[in-house]
Tab-separated table of C-alpha atoms in Angstrom:
chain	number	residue	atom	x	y	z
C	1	UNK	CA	-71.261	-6.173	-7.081
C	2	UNK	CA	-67.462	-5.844	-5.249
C	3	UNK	CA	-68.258	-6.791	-2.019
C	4	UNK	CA	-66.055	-6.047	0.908
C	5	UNK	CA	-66.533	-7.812	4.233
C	6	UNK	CA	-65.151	-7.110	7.669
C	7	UNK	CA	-65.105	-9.382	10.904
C	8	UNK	CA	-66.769	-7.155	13.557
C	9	UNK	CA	-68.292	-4.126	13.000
C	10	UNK	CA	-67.718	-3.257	16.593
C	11	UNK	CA	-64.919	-4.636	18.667
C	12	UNK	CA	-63.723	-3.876	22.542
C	13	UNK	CA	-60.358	-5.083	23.642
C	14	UNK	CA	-58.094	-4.003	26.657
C	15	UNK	CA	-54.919	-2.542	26.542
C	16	UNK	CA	-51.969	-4.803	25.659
C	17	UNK	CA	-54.099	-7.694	23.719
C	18	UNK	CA	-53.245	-8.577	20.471
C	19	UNK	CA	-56.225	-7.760	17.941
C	20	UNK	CA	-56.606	-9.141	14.801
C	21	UNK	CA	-59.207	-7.180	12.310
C	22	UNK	CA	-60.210	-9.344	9.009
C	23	UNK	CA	-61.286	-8.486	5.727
C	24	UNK	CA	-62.538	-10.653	2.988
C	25	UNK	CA	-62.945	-9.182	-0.830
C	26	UNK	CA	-64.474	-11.425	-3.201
C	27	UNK	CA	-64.260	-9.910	-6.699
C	28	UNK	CA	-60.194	-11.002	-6.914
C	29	UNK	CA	-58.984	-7.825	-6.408
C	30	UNK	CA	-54.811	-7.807	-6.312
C	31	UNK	CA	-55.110	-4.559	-4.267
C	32	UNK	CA	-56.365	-4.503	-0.274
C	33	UNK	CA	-55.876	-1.564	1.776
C	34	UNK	CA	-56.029	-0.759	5.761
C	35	UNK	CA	-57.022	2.766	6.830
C	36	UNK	CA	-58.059	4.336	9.788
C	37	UNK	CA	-60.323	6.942	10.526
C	38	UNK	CA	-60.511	9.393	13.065
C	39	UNK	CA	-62.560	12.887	13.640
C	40	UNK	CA	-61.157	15.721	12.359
C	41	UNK	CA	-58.125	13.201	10.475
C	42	UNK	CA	-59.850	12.148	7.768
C	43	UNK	CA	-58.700	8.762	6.439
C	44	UNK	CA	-55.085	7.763	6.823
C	45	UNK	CA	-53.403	4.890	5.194
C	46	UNK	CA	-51.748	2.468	7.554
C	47	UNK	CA	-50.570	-0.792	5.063
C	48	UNK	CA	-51.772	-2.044	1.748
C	49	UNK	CA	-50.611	-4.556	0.043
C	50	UNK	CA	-50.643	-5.568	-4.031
C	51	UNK	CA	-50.461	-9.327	-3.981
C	52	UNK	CA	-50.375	-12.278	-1.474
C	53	UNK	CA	-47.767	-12.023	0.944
C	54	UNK	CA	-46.923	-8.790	-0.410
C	55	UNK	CA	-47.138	-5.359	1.656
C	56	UNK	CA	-46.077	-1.736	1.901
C	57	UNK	CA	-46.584	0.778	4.463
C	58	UNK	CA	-48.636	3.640	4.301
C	59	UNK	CA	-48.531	6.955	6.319
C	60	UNK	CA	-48.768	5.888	9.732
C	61	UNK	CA	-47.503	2.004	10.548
C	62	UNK	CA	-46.330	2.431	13.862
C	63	UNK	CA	-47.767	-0.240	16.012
C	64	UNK	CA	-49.516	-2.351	13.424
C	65	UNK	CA	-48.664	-5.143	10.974
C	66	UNK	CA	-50.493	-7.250	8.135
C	67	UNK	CA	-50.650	-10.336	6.604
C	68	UNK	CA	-51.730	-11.664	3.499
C	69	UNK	CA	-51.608	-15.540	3.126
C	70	UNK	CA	-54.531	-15.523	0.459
C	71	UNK	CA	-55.594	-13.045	-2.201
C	72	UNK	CA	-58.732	-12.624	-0.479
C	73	UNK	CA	-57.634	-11.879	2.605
C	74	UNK	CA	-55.823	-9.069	4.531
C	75	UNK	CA	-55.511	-8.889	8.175
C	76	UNK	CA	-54.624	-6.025	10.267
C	77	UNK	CA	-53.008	-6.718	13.719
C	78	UNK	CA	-52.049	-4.773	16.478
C	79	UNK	CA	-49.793	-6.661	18.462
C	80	UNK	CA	-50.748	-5.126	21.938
C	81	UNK	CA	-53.493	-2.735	21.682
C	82	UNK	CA	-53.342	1.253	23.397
C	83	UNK	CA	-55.951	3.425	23.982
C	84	UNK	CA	-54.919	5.579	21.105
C	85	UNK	CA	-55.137	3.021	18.294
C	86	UNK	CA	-59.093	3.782	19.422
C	87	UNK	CA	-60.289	4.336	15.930
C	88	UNK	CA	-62.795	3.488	13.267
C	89	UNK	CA	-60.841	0.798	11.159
C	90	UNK	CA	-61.515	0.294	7.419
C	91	UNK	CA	-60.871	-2.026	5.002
C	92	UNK	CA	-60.783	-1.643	0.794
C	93	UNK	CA	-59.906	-3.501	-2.415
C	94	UNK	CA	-59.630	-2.543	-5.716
C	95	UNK	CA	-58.409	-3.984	-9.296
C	96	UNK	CA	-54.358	-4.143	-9.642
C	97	UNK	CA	-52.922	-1.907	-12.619
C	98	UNK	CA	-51.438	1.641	-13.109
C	99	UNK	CA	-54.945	2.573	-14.394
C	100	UNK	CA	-57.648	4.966	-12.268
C	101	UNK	CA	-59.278	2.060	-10.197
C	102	UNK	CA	-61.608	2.419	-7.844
C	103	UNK	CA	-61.808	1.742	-4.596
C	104	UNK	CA	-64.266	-0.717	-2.688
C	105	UNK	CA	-64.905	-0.419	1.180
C	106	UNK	CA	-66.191	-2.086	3.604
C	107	UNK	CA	-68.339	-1.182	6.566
C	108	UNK	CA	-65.666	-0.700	9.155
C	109	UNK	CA	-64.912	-2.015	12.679
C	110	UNK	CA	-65.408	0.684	15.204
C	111	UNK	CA	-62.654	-0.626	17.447
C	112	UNK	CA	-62.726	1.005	21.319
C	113	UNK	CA	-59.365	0.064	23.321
C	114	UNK	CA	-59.916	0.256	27.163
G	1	UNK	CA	-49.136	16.777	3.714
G	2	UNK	CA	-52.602	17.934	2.592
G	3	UNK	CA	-52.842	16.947	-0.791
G	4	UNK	CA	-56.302	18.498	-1.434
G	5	UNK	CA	-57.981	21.137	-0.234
G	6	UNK	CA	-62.035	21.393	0.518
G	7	UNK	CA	-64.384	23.376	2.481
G	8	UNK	CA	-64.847	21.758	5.650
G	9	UNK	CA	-69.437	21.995	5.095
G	10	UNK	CA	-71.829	23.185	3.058
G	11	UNK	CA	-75.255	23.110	2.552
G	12	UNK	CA	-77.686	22.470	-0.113
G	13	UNK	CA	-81.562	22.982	-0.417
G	14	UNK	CA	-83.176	19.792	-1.884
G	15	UNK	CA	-83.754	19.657	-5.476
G	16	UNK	CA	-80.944	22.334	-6.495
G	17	UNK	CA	-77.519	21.381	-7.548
G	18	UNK	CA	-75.028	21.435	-4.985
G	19	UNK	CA	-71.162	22.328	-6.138
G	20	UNK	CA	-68.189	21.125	-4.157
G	21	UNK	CA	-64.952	22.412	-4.894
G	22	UNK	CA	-61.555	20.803	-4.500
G	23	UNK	CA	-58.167	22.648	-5.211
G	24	UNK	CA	-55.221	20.075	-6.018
G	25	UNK	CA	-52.492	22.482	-6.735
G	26	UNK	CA	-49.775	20.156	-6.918
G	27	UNK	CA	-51.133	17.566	-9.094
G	28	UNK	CA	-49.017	16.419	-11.284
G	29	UNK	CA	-49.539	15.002	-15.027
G	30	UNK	CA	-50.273	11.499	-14.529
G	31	UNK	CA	-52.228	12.083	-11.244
G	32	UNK	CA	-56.185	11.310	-10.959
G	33	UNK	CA	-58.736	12.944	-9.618
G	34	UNK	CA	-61.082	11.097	-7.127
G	35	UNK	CA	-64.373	12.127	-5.426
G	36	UNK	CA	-66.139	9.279	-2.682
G	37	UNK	CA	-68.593	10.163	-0.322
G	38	UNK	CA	-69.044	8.741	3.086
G	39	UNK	CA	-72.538	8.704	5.046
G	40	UNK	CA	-72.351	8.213	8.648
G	41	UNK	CA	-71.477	4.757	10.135
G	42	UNK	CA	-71.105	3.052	6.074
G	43	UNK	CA	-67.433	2.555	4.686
G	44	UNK	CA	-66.894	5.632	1.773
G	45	UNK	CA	-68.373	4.936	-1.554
G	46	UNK	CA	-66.933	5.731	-4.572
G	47	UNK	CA	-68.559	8.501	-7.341
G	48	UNK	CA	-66.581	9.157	-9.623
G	49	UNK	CA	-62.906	10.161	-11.234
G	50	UNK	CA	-61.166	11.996	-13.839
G	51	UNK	CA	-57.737	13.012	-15.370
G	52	UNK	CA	-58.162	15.782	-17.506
G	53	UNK	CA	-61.698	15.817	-19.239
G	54	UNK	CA	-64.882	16.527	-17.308
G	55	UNK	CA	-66.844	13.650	-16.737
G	56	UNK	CA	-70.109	12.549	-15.704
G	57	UNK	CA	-72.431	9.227	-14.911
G	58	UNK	CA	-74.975	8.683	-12.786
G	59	UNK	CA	-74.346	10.047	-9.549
G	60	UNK	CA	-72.602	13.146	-10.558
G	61	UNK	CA	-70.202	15.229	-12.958
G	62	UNK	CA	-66.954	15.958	-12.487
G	63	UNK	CA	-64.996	19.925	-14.277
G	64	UNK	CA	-61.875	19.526	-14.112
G	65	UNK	CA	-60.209	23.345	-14.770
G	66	UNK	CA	-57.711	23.136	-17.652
G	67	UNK	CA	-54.843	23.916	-15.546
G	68	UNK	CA	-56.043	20.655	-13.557
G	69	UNK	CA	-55.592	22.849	-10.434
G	70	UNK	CA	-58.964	22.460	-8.663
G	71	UNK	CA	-62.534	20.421	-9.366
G	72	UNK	CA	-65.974	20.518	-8.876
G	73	UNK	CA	-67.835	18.281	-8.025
G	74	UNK	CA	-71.726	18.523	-9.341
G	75	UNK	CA	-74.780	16.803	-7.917
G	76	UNK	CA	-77.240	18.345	-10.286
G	77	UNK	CA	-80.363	17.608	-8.469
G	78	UNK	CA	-79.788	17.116	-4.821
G	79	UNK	CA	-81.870	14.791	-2.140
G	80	UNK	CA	-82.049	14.425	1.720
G	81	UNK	CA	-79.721	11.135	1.146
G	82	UNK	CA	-77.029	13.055	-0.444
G	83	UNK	CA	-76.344	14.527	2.692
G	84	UNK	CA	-72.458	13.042	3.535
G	85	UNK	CA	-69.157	13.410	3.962
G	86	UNK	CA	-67.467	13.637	0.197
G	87	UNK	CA	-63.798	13.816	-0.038
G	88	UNK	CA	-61.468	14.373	-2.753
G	89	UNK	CA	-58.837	12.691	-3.929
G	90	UNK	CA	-55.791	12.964	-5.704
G	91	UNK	CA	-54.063	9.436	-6.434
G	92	UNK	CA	-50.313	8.919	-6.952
G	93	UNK	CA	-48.713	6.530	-8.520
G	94	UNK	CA	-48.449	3.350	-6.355
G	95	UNK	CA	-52.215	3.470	-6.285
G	96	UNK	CA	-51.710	5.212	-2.795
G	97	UNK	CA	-55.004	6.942	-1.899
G	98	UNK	CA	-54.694	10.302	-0.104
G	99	UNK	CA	-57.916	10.985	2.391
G	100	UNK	CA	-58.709	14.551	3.465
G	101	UNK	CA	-60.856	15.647	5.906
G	102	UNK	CA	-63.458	16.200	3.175
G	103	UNK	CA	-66.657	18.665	3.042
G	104	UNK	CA	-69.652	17.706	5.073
G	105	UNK	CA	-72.530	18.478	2.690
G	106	UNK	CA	-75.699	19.046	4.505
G	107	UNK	CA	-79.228	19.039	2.405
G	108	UNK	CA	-81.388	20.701	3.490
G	109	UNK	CA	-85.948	20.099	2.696
């Protein structure tokens, strides 16, 4: 089975740190994602990326950026955290191709900014 | 923009079918469509897809109408741990996935 792994499943940081949120895949998936979720928002797609040190933004970028040094890794970092990047952060992989591939998640990090 | 449309709840007694509807109207040919589900505090989980036929394996089946306009989503024989949040999905090319608000499906003993 795919599984998906992230660092914290809850995380509390002040306004102004620098976060970093990690997630680890280990089925060698080309394709890693970054969403976050919020109520009433459903899921919105903040970077993803198709290979290592490759990435593309999604639908709302503003205030974050990624990195992927290794295939297994993507990381998700806000550079100085605000109250309303207060979210429920998830992380998915899935196999690279034009085909219909599914997507694997991970449990989330339930991040509160104070 | 929305790129799906679902019925913010429903409900569902345990042991019937329960029958979620989706209306994509501007899918487009080479588009597929995706239904996950999503049960509180777990990262969603994926059921199942299509692109024009119906489909169907283990969880659920999935009509697609022939104008590939909207989709139903079919849990034939529902249980208290199908109760969840289950979105659907159109994917564009890019492998971009599009996340509604979904329906909150509530089953009920």
């Amino acid at each position: 089975d795919v599984k998906v792994t992230q660092s914290s499943r809850y995380l509390v940081k002040r306004t102004g740190e620098k976060v970093f949120l990690e997630c680890v895949q280990d089925m060698d998936h080309e394709n890693m994602f970054w969403y976050r979720q919020d109520p009433g928002l459903g899921l919105r797609l903040i970077y993803f990326s198709y290979d290592v040190k490759m990435k593309e933004k999604g639908d709302i970028p503003e205030g974050y950026s990624v990195s992927r040094e290794k295939k297994e890794r993507f990381s998700l970092i806000l550079e100085s955290a605000s109250t309303n990047q207060t979210s429920m952060y998830l992380c998915a992989s899935s196999l690279g191709g034009a085909g219909g591939n599914e997507q694997f998640f991970g449990p989330g990090t339930r991040l509160t900014v104070l | 923009d929305a790129k799906t449309t679902q019925p913010p709840s429903m409900d569902c007694a345990e042991g019937r079918a329960a029958n979620l509807p989706c209306n994509h109207s501007t899918i487009s040919g080479n588009e597929y469509v995706y239904w996950y589900r999503q049960i509180h505090s777990q990262g969603p989980q994926y059921i199942i897809h299509g692109l024009k036929n119906n489909e169907t394996n283990e969880m659920a089946s999935l009509i697609i109408t022939e104008d590939r306009k909207s989709s139903t989503l079919i849990l034939p024989h529902a249980t208290l741990r199908d109760t969840a949040v289950y979105y659907c999905i159109v994917r564009v090319l890019g492998n971009q996935f599009y996340f509604g608000t979904g329906t909150s499906l509530t089953v009920i003993p």
